[in-house]
N, CA, C and O atoms as a GROMACS GRO file, in nm:
protein
  464
    1UNK      N    1   0.087  -0.123   0.006
    1UNK     CA    2   0.000  -0.005   0.007
    1UNK      C    3   0.090   0.125  -0.006
    1UNK      O    4   0.188   0.137   0.067
    2UNK      N    5   0.061   0.209  -0.088
    2UNK     CA    6   0.141   0.336  -0.090
    2UNK      C    7   0.085   0.449  -0.018
    2UNK      O    8  -0.031   0.486  -0.035
    3UNK      N    9   0.172   0.510   0.069
    3UNK     CA   10   0.122   0.607   0.167
    3UNK      C   11   0.145   0.730   0.089
    3UNK      O   12   0.250   0.759   0.033
    4UNK      N   13   0.023   0.807   0.090
    4UNK     CA   14   0.018   0.948   0.019
    4UNK      C   15   0.067   1.056   0.112
    4UNK      O   16   0.028   1.064   0.228
    5UNK      N   17   0.147   1.132   0.062
    5UNK     CA   18   0.194   1.239   0.138
    5UNK      C   19   0.126   1.386   0.115
    5UNK      O   20   0.128   1.432   0.001
    6UNK      N   21   0.074   1.452   0.206
    6UNK     CA   22   0.001   1.576   0.195
    6UNK      C   23   0.080   1.684   0.276
    6UNK      O   24   0.166   1.655   0.360
    7UNK      N   25   0.044   1.806   0.246
    7UNK     CA   26   0.061   1.933   0.329
    7UNK      C   27  -0.074   2.002   0.338
    7UNK      O   28  -0.157   1.996   0.248
    8UNK      N   29  -0.092   2.068   0.455
    8UNK     CA   30  -0.227   2.128   0.478
    8UNK      C   31  -0.215   2.276   0.494
    8UNK      O   32  -0.133   2.322   0.575
    9UNK      N   33  -0.291   2.353   0.423
    9UNK     CA   34  -0.294   2.498   0.427
    9UNK      C   35  -0.416   2.535   0.512
    9UNK      O   36  -0.532   2.509   0.479
   10UNK      N   37  -0.379   2.600   0.631
   10UNK     CA   38  -0.496   2.639   0.705
   10UNK      C   39  -0.542   2.790   0.662
   10UNK      O   40  -0.466   2.886   0.669
   11UNK      N   41  -0.669   2.796   0.621
   11UNK     CA   42  -0.729   2.907   0.554
   11UNK      C   43  -0.749   3.015   0.659
   11UNK      O   44  -0.733   3.133   0.627
   12UNK      N   45  -0.780   2.983   0.778
   12UNK     CA   46  -0.809   3.095   0.879
   12UNK      C   47  -0.678   3.172   0.920
   12UNK      O   48  -0.673   3.294   0.936
   13UNK      N   49  -0.569   3.080   0.934
   13UNK     CA   50  -0.445   3.141   0.983
   13UNK      C   51  -0.341   3.174   0.857
   13UNK      O   52  -0.233   3.230   0.876
   14UNK      N   53  -0.382   3.137   0.740
   14UNK     CA   54  -0.311   3.168   0.628
   14UNK      C   55  -0.165   3.121   0.634
   14UNK      O   56  -0.071   3.198   0.610
   15UNK      N   57  -0.150   2.991   0.668
   15UNK     CA   58  -0.023   2.922   0.684
   15UNK      C   59  -0.024   2.785   0.672
   15UNK      O   60  -0.131   2.728   0.695
   16UNK      N   61   0.092   2.709   0.636
   16UNK     CA   62   0.081   2.570   0.643
   16UNK      C   63   0.093   2.524   0.780
   16UNK      O   64   0.160   2.587   0.862
   17UNK      N   65   0.020   2.402   0.813
   17UNK     CA   66   0.022   2.336   0.936
   17UNK      C   67   0.144   2.249   0.941
   17UNK      O   68   0.161   2.161   0.857
   18UNK      N   69   0.232   2.270   1.039
   18UNK     CA   70   0.363   2.203   1.049
   18UNK      C   71   0.337   2.075   1.133
   18UNK      O   72   0.320   2.087   1.254
   19UNK      N   73   0.334   1.957   1.076
   19UNK     CA   74   0.328   1.833   1.153
   19UNK      C   75   0.404   1.720   1.093
   19UNK      O   76   0.346   1.654   1.007
   20UNK      N   77   0.520   1.689   1.124
   20UNK     CA   78   0.595   1.583   1.066
   20UNK      C   79   0.704   1.642   0.983
   20UNK      O   80   0.732   1.762   0.983
   21UNK      N   81   0.765   1.546   0.910
   21UNK     CA   82   0.883   1.591   0.826
   21UNK      C   83   0.842   1.686   0.706
   21UNK      O   84   0.751   1.663   0.626
   22UNK      N   85   0.924   1.798   0.706
   22UNK     CA   86   0.918   1.895   0.610
   22UNK      C   87   0.781   1.966   0.603
   22UNK      O   88   0.737   2.017   0.500
   23UNK      N   89   0.709   1.964   0.736
   23UNK     CA   90   0.588   2.044   0.744
   23UNK      C   91   0.479   1.962   0.681
   23UNK      O   92   0.378   2.025   0.649
   24UNK      N   93   0.483   1.848   0.660
   24UNK     CA   94   0.384   1.757   0.592
   24UNK      C   95   0.319   1.662   0.678
   24UNK      O   96   0.378   1.607   0.771
   25UNK      N   97   0.191   1.640   0.648
   25UNK     CA   98   0.119   1.531   0.730
   25UNK      C   99   0.119   1.419   0.636
   25UNK      O  100   0.084   1.435   0.519
   26UNK      N  101   0.158   1.298   0.688
   26UNK     CA  102   0.165   1.176   0.618
   26UNK      C  103   0.052   1.084   0.667
   26UNK      O  104   0.031   1.060   0.786
   27UNK      N  105  -0.024   1.031   0.555
   27UNK     CA  106  -0.122   0.934   0.596
   27UNK      C  107  -0.220   0.982   0.688
   27UNK      O  108  -0.234   0.934   0.801
   28UNK      N  109  -0.294   1.088   0.636
   28UNK     CA  110  -0.400   1.158   0.716
   28UNK      C  111  -0.500   1.064   0.777
   28UNK      O  112  -0.557   1.096   0.882
   29UNK      N  113  -0.523   0.960   0.723
   29UNK     CA  114  -0.628   0.859   0.784
   29UNK      C  115  -0.590   0.811   0.923
   29UNK      O  116  -0.676   0.775   1.004
   30UNK      N  117  -0.455   0.811   0.948
   30UNK     CA  118  -0.410   0.767   1.080
   30UNK      C  119  -0.371   0.872   1.186
   30UNK      O  120  -0.333   0.844   1.299
   31UNK      N  121  -0.385   0.998   1.137
   31UNK     CA  122  -0.370   1.113   1.232
   31UNK      C  123  -0.473   1.120   1.333
   31UNK      O  124  -0.590   1.120   1.295
   32UNK      N  125  -0.445   1.127   1.465
   32UNK     CA  126  -0.529   1.142   1.567
   32UNK      C  127  -0.599   1.282   1.557
   32UNK      O  128  -0.536   1.383   1.525
   33UNK      N  129  -0.728   1.283   1.586
   33UNK     CA  130  -0.798   1.400   1.589
   33UNK      C  131  -0.855   1.460   1.463
   33UNK      O  132  -0.945   1.544   1.468
   34UNK      N  133  -0.802   1.417   1.348
   34UNK     CA  134  -0.853   1.467   1.217
   34UNK      C  135  -0.995   1.448   1.184
   34UNK      O  136  -1.053   1.525   1.108
   35UNK      N  137  -1.055   1.342   1.242
   35UNK     CA  138  -1.200   1.322   1.226
   35UNK      C  139  -1.279   1.428   1.287
   35UNK      O  140  -1.398   1.437   1.254
   36UNK      N  141  -1.222   1.520   1.384
   36UNK     CA  142  -1.306   1.613   1.453
   36UNK      C  143  -1.279   1.754   1.389
   36UNK      O  144  -1.332   1.855   1.436
   37UNK      N  145  -1.202   1.757   1.288
   37UNK     CA  146  -1.163   1.889   1.230
   37UNK      C  147  -1.266   1.926   1.107
   37UNK      O  148  -1.298   1.843   1.022
   38UNK      N  149  -1.311   2.055   1.109
   38UNK     CA  150  -1.381   2.103   0.998
   38UNK      C  151  -1.297   2.113   0.862
   38UNK      O  152  -1.224   2.211   0.843
   39UNK      N  153  -1.307   2.029   0.785
   39UNK     CA  154  -1.220   2.029   0.670
   39UNK      C  155  -1.239   2.140   0.571
   39UNK      O  156  -1.156   2.158   0.482
   40UNK      N  157  -1.351   2.219   0.584
   40UNK     CA  158  -1.373   2.334   0.496
   40UNK      C  159  -1.263   2.441   0.532
   40UNK      O  160  -1.238   2.528   0.450
   41UNK      N  161  -1.199   2.437   0.646
   41UNK     CA  162  -1.102   2.539   0.695
   41UNK      C  163  -0.966   2.494   0.645
   41UNK      O  164  -0.871   2.564   0.681
   42UNK      N  165  -0.943   2.395   0.572
   42UNK     CA  166  -0.816   2.364   0.526
   42UNK      C  167  -0.818   2.322   0.372
   42UNK      O  168  -0.919   2.281   0.315
   43UNK      N  169  -0.697   2.337   0.314
   43UNK     CA  170  -0.671   2.292   0.181
   43UNK      C  171  -0.570   2.173   0.190
   43UNK      O  172  -0.461   2.188   0.245
   44UNK      N  173  -0.608   2.057   0.138
   44UNK     CA  174  -0.517   1.944   0.150
   44UNK      C  175  -0.448   1.938   0.015
   44UNK      O  176  -0.514   1.938  -0.089
   45UNK      N  177  -0.322   1.934   0.014
   45UNK     CA  178  -0.241   1.935  -0.118
   45UNK      C  179  -0.145   1.810  -0.115
   45UNK      O  180  -0.059   1.789  -0.029
   46UNK      N  181  -0.176   1.733  -0.221
   46UNK     CA  182  -0.105   1.612  -0.232
   46UNK      C  183   0.034   1.629  -0.295
   46UNK      O  184   0.051   1.718  -0.378
   47UNK      N  185   0.133   1.547  -0.259
   47UNK     CA  186   0.260   1.546  -0.313
   47UNK      C  187   0.250   1.472  -0.454
   47UNK      O  188   0.180   1.371  -0.466
   48UNK      N  189   0.321   1.523  -0.557
   48UNK     CA  190   0.329   1.452  -0.680
   48UNK      C  191   0.420   1.326  -0.678
   48UNK      O  192   0.419   1.236  -0.763
   49UNK      N  193   0.503   1.333  -0.561
   49UNK     CA  194   0.597   1.216  -0.566
   49UNK      C  195   0.735   1.261  -0.639
   49UNK      O  196   0.831   1.184  -0.636
   50UNK      N  197   0.743   1.386  -0.703
   50UNK     CA  198   0.849   1.416  -0.794
   50UNK      C  199   0.920   1.532  -0.711
   50UNK      O  200   0.864   1.592  -0.619
   51UNK      N  201   1.047   1.558  -0.754
   51UNK     CA  202   1.130   1.670  -0.701
   51UNK      C  203   1.158   1.754  -0.825
   51UNK      O  204   1.160   1.705  -0.938
   52UNK      N  205   1.180   1.885  -0.798
   52UNK     CA  206   1.217   1.980  -0.900
   52UNK      C  207   1.368   1.978  -0.913
   52UNK      O  208   1.434   1.902  -0.843
   53UNK      N  209   1.424   2.060  -1.000
   53UNK     CA  210   1.563   2.060  -1.038
   53UNK      C  211   1.655   2.110  -0.905
   53UNK      O  212   1.777   2.096  -0.908
   54UNK      N  213   1.595   2.163  -0.805
   54UNK     CA  214   1.666   2.187  -0.694
   54UNK      C  215   1.652   2.097  -0.581
   54UNK      O  216   1.703   2.124  -0.472
   55UNK      N  217   1.579   1.981  -0.605
   55UNK     CA  218   1.553   1.889  -0.513
   55UNK      C  219   1.435   1.910  -0.414
   55UNK      O  220   1.423   1.839  -0.314
   56UNK      N  221   1.347   2.013  -0.446
   56UNK     CA  222   1.231   2.042  -0.370
   56UNK      C  223   1.117   1.947  -0.414
   56UNK      O  224   1.091   1.929  -0.533
   57UNK      N  225   1.054   1.890  -0.319
   57UNK     CA  226   0.928   1.812  -0.350
   57UNK      C  227   0.820   1.897  -0.405
   57UNK      O  228   0.796   2.009  -0.360
   58UNK      N  229   0.753   1.839  -0.510
   58UNK     CA  230   0.648   1.917  -0.583
   58UNK      C  231   0.512   1.879  -0.532
   58UNK      O  232   0.476   1.761  -0.525
   59UNK      N  233   0.441   1.975  -0.500
   59UNK     CA  234   0.311   1.956  -0.443
   59UNK      C  235   0.197   2.027  -0.531
   59UNK      O  236   0.216   2.133  -0.591
   60UNK      N  237   0.076   1.955  -0.531
   60UNK     CA  238  -0.040   2.027  -0.586
   60UNK      C  239  -0.045   2.166  -0.533
   60UNK      O  240  -0.016   2.190  -0.416
   61UNK      N  241  -0.080   2.256  -0.618
   61UNK     CA  242  -0.100   2.402  -0.576
   61UNK      C  243   0.035   2.479  -0.573
   61UNK      O  244   0.036   2.597  -0.537
   62UNK      N  245   0.148   2.413  -0.610
   62UNK     CA  246   0.284   2.485  -0.610
   62UNK      C  247   0.278   2.558  -0.746
   62UNK      O  248   0.211   2.524  -0.843
   63UNK      N  249   0.358   2.661  -0.734
   63UNK     CA  250   0.372   2.765  -0.853
   63UNK      C  251   0.521   2.723  -0.900
   63UNK      O  252   0.617   2.726  -0.822
   64UNK      N  253   0.528   2.688  -1.019
   64UNK     CA  254   0.660   2.643  -1.077
   64UNK      C  255   0.699   2.742  -1.195
   64UNK      O  256   0.617   2.810  -1.256
   65UNK      N  257   0.830   2.742  -1.218
   65UNK     CA  258   0.871   2.808  -1.344
   65UNK      C  259   0.918   2.676  -1.427
   65UNK      O  260   0.978   2.582  -1.375
   66UNK      N  261   0.884   2.685  -1.550
   66UNK     CA  262   0.933   2.579  -1.640
   66UNK      C  263   1.011   2.642  -1.760
   66UNK      O  264   0.972   2.743  -1.818
   67UNK      N  265   1.108   2.584  -1.788
   67UNK     CA  266   1.203   2.627  -1.891
   67UNK      C  267   1.222   2.513  -2.005
   67UNK      O  268   1.333   2.466  -2.027
   68UNK      N  269   1.112   2.473  -2.072
   68UNK     CA  270   1.136   2.360  -2.171
   68UNK      C  271   1.164   2.424  -2.305
   68UNK      O  272   1.119   2.532  -2.343
   69UNK      N  273   1.246   2.342  -2.375
   69UNK     CA  274   1.304   2.393  -2.503
   69UNK      C  275   1.204   2.438  -2.615
   69UNK      O  276   1.241   2.516  -2.702
   70UNK      N  277   1.072   2.386  -2.611
   70UNK     CA  278   0.991   2.416  -2.712
   70UNK      C  279   0.895   2.523  -2.691
   70UNK      O  280   0.803   2.533  -2.773
   71UNK      N  281   0.902   2.609  -2.586
   71UNK     CA  282   0.823   2.720  -2.559
   71UNK      C  283   0.893   2.808  -2.476
   71UNK      O  284   1.002   2.779  -2.428
   72UNK      N  285   0.833   2.914  -2.458
   72UNK     CA  286   0.888   3.039  -2.376
   72UNK      C  287   0.884   2.987  -2.221
   72UNK      O  288   0.802   2.904  -2.180
   73UNK      N  289   0.979   3.046  -2.146
   73UNK     CA  290   0.978   3.013  -2.005
   73UNK      C  291   0.839   3.063  -1.938
   73UNK      O  292   0.789   3.168  -1.980
   74UNK      N  293   0.782   2.997  -1.845
   74UNK     CA  294   0.664   3.048  -1.797
   74UNK      C  295   0.635   3.001  -1.646
   74UNK      O  296   0.689   2.902  -1.598
   75UNK      N  297   0.556   3.074  -1.586
   75UNK     CA  298   0.525   3.049  -1.451
   75UNK      C  299   0.384   2.994  -1.445
   75UNK      O  300   0.296   3.062  -1.498
   76UNK      N  301   0.350   2.875  -1.385
   76UNK     CA  302   0.231   2.810  -1.380
   76UNK      C  303   0.213   2.723  -1.257
   76UNK      O  304   0.305   2.707  -1.177
   77UNK      N  305   0.092   2.668  -1.241
   77UNK     CA  306   0.049   2.603  -1.119
   77UNK      C  307   0.054   2.450  -1.154
   77UNK      O  308   0.039   2.406  -1.268
   78UNK      N  309   0.076   2.372  -1.040
   78UNK     CA  310   0.065   2.220  -1.052
   78UNK      C  311  -0.077   2.179  -1.016
   78UNK      O  312  -0.135   2.228  -0.919
   79UNK      N  313  -0.128   2.093  -1.091
   79UNK     CA  314  -0.260   2.047  -1.066
   79UNK      C  315  -0.255   1.895  -1.068
   79UNK      O  316  -0.165   1.845  -1.136
   80UNK      N  317  -0.333   1.821  -1.009
   80UNK     CA  318  -0.357   1.675  -1.006
   80UNK      C  319  -0.490   1.638  -1.050
   80UNK      O  320  -0.592   1.687  -1.002
   81UNK      N  321  -0.491   1.542  -1.152
   81UNK     CA  322  -0.601   1.495  -1.208
   81UNK      C  323  -0.595   1.350  -1.254
   81UNK      O  324  -0.508   1.315  -1.335
   82UNK      N  325  -0.673   1.275  -1.211
   82UNK     CA  326  -0.689   1.122  -1.249
   82UNK      C  327  -0.551   1.060  -1.215
   82UNK      O  328  -0.501   0.976  -1.289
   83UNK      N  329  -0.488   1.105  -1.097
   83UNK     CA  330  -0.380   1.033  -1.047
   83UNK      C  331  -0.245   1.086  -1.124
   83UNK      O  332  -0.139   1.029  -1.097
   84UNK      N  333  -0.246   1.180  -1.208
   84UNK     CA  334  -0.139   1.238  -1.275
   84UNK      C  335  -0.128   1.378  -1.224
   84UNK      O  336  -0.224   1.439  -1.177
   85UNK      N  337  -0.002   1.428  -1.235
   85UNK     CA  338   0.035   1.575  -1.202
   85UNK      C  339   0.063   1.642  -1.330
   85UNK      O  340   0.134   1.587  -1.415
   86UNK      N  341   0.010   1.758  -1.347
   86UNK     CA  342   0.019   1.841  -1.470
   86UNK      C  343   0.067   1.979  -1.419
   86UNK      O  344   0.057   2.025  -1.305
   87UNK      N  345   0.126   2.038  -1.537
   87UNK     CA  346   0.146   2.187  -1.522
   87UNK      C  347   0.038   2.257  -1.596
   87UNK      O  348   0.018   2.238  -1.716
   88UNK      N  349  -0.032   2.343  -1.518
   88UNK     CA  350  -0.154   2.410  -1.577
   88UNK      C  351  -0.113   2.514  -1.694
   88UNK      O  352  -0.028   2.603  -1.681
   89UNK      N  353  -0.176   2.492  -1.794
   89UNK     CA  354  -0.161   2.579  -1.921
   89UNK      C  355  -0.134   2.492  -2.039
   89UNK      O  356  -0.143   2.370  -2.027
   90UNK      N  357  -0.101   2.545  -2.150
   90UNK     CA  358  -0.086   2.475  -2.268
   90UNK      C  359   0.062   2.444  -2.301
   90UNK      O  360   0.154   2.523  -2.276
   91UNK      N  361   0.078   2.325  -2.357
   91UNK     CA  362   0.212   2.291  -2.410
   91UNK      C  363   0.202   2.341  -2.544
   91UNK      O  364   0.106   2.306  -2.612
   92UNK      N  365   0.290   2.421  -2.592
   92UNK     CA  366   0.271   2.495  -2.736
   92UNK      C  367   0.286   2.395  -2.839
   92UNK      O  368   0.231   2.422  -2.946
   93UNK      N  369   0.354   2.274  -2.831
   93UNK     CA  370   0.371   2.174  -2.925
   93UNK      C  371   0.226   2.100  -2.967
   93UNK      O  372   0.194   2.069  -3.082
   94UNK      N  373   0.153   2.082  -2.857
   94UNK     CA  374   0.030   2.015  -2.893
   94UNK      C  375  -0.102   2.058  -2.831
   94UNK      O  376  -0.208   2.001  -2.859
   95UNK      N  377  -0.093   2.166  -2.743
   95UNK     CA  378  -0.210   2.223  -2.678
   95UNK      C  379  -0.267   2.154  -2.563
   95UNK      O  380  -0.375   2.188  -2.517
   96UNK      N  381  -0.196   2.054  -2.513
   96UNK     CA  382  -0.246   1.977  -2.407
   96UNK      C  383  -0.171   2.025  -2.281
   96UNK      O  384  -0.071   2.097  -2.286
   97UNK      N  385  -0.234   1.974  -2.156
   97UNK     CA  386  -0.164   1.992  -2.034
   97UNK      C  387  -0.038   1.922  -2.043
   97UNK      O  388  -0.032   1.826  -2.120
   98UNK      N  389   0.075   1.959  -1.969
   98UNK     CA  390   0.193   1.904  -1.968
   98UNK      C  391   0.206   1.812  -1.851
   98UNK      O  392   0.178   1.855  -1.739
   99UNK      N  393   0.245   1.695  -1.866
   99UNK     CA  394   0.278   1.597  -1.754
   99UNK      C  395   0.412   1.657  -1.687
   99UNK      O  396   0.513   1.685  -1.752
  100UNK      N  397   0.400   1.673  -1.558
  100UNK     CA  398   0.524   1.704  -1.481
  100UNK      C  399   0.638   1.611  -1.509
  100UNK      O  400   0.750   1.649  -1.541
  101UNK      N  401   0.600   1.478  -1.492
  101UNK     CA  402   0.713   1.394  -1.503
  101UNK      C  403   0.783   1.399  -1.649
  101UNK      O  404   0.898   1.356  -1.659
  102UNK      N  405   0.724   1.443  -1.746
  102UNK     CA  406   0.778   1.464  -1.883
  102UNK      C  407   0.876   1.576  -1.888
  102UNK      O  408   0.951   1.586  -1.985
  103UNK      N  409   0.881   1.668  -1.783
  103UNK     CA  410   0.957   1.797  -1.795
  103UNK      C  411   1.031   1.817  -1.659
  103UNK      O  412   1.072   1.928  -1.625
  104UNK      N  413   1.045   1.710  -1.587
  104UNK     CA  414   1.090   1.732  -1.445
  104UNK      C  415   1.221   1.787  -1.444
  104UNK      O  416   1.252   1.847  -1.341
  105UNK      N  417   1.306   1.781  -1.535
  105UNK     CA  418   1.450   1.836  -1.535
  105UNK      C  419   1.449   1.993  -1.574
  105UNK      O  420   1.549   2.063  -1.582
  106UNK      N  421   1.320   2.034  -1.598
  106UNK     CA  422   1.308   2.177  -1.638
  106UNK      C  423   1.214   2.268  -1.535
  106UNK      O  424   1.190   2.387  -1.552
  107UNK      N  425   1.174   2.199  -1.440
  107UNK     CA  426   1.080   2.264  -1.350
  107UNK      C  427   1.151   2.302  -1.208
  107UNK      O  428   1.231   2.230  -1.148
  108UNK      N  429   1.102   2.433  -1.166
  108UNK     CA  430   1.154   2.477  -1.045
  108UNK      C  431   1.044   2.543  -0.954
  108UNK      O  432   0.982   2.644  -0.988
  109UNK      N  433   1.027   2.480  -0.838
  109UNK     CA  434   0.922   2.541  -0.742
  109UNK      C  435   0.964   2.677  -0.703
  109UNK      O  436   1.074   2.696  -0.652
  110UNK      N  437   0.872   2.778  -0.728
  110UNK     CA  438   0.906   2.920  -0.674
  110UNK      C  439   0.811   2.958  -0.583
  110UNK      O  440   0.818   3.072  -0.539
  111UNK      N  441   0.705   2.871  -0.539
  111UNK     CA  442   0.602   2.926  -0.444
  111UNK      C  443   0.490   2.832  -0.442
  111UNK      O  444   0.501   2.715  -0.477
  112UNK      N  445   0.374   2.891  -0.396
  112UNK     CA  446   0.252   2.820  -0.395
  112UNK      C  447   0.133   2.921  -0.422
  112UNK      O  448   0.152   3.042  -0.407
  113UNK      N  449   0.028   2.876  -0.455
  113UNK     CA  450  -0.074   2.962  -0.487
  113UNK      C  451  -0.141   3.036  -0.370
  113UNK      O  452  -0.222   3.124  -0.400
  114UNK      N  453  -0.115   3.011  -0.245
  114UNK     CA  454  -0.159   3.079  -0.120
  114UNK      C  455  -0.076   3.202  -0.103
  114UNK      O  456  -0.130   3.305  -0.063
  115UNK      N  457   0.066   3.199  -0.133
  115UNK     CA  458   0.158   3.310  -0.113
  115UNK      C  459   0.216   3.384  -0.216
  115UNK      O  460   0.288   3.481  -0.197
  116UNK      N  461   0.181   3.332  -0.339
  116UNK     CA  462   0.237   3.390  -0.469
  116UNK      C  463   0.111   3.429  -0.556
  116UNK      O  464   0.126   3.479  -0.668
   0.00000   0.00000   0.00000
């Protein structure tokens, strides 16, 4: 069984909840007390399982700069859909969303949608 890694944005305090390694909550189903929390107050962001060119873990809602050879450098957001992670926006070569894993050597995390 694969354990999914999340980080949690607290909407009321406008900051990430620090709990565990690198400020992330691992395996939320086993965290004590989470069944009592109003989840509308939080944004749960899943890790893509990938790291950027600087070795930073890439999460859903991260803002990244991509410098791939067939398009202009751009700043965009990471989204998760159907178990895959994508860079939001169009790939100029084919008009589709870009898989993060296809461009991992050209992506750098520069922030997140809450702070940037």
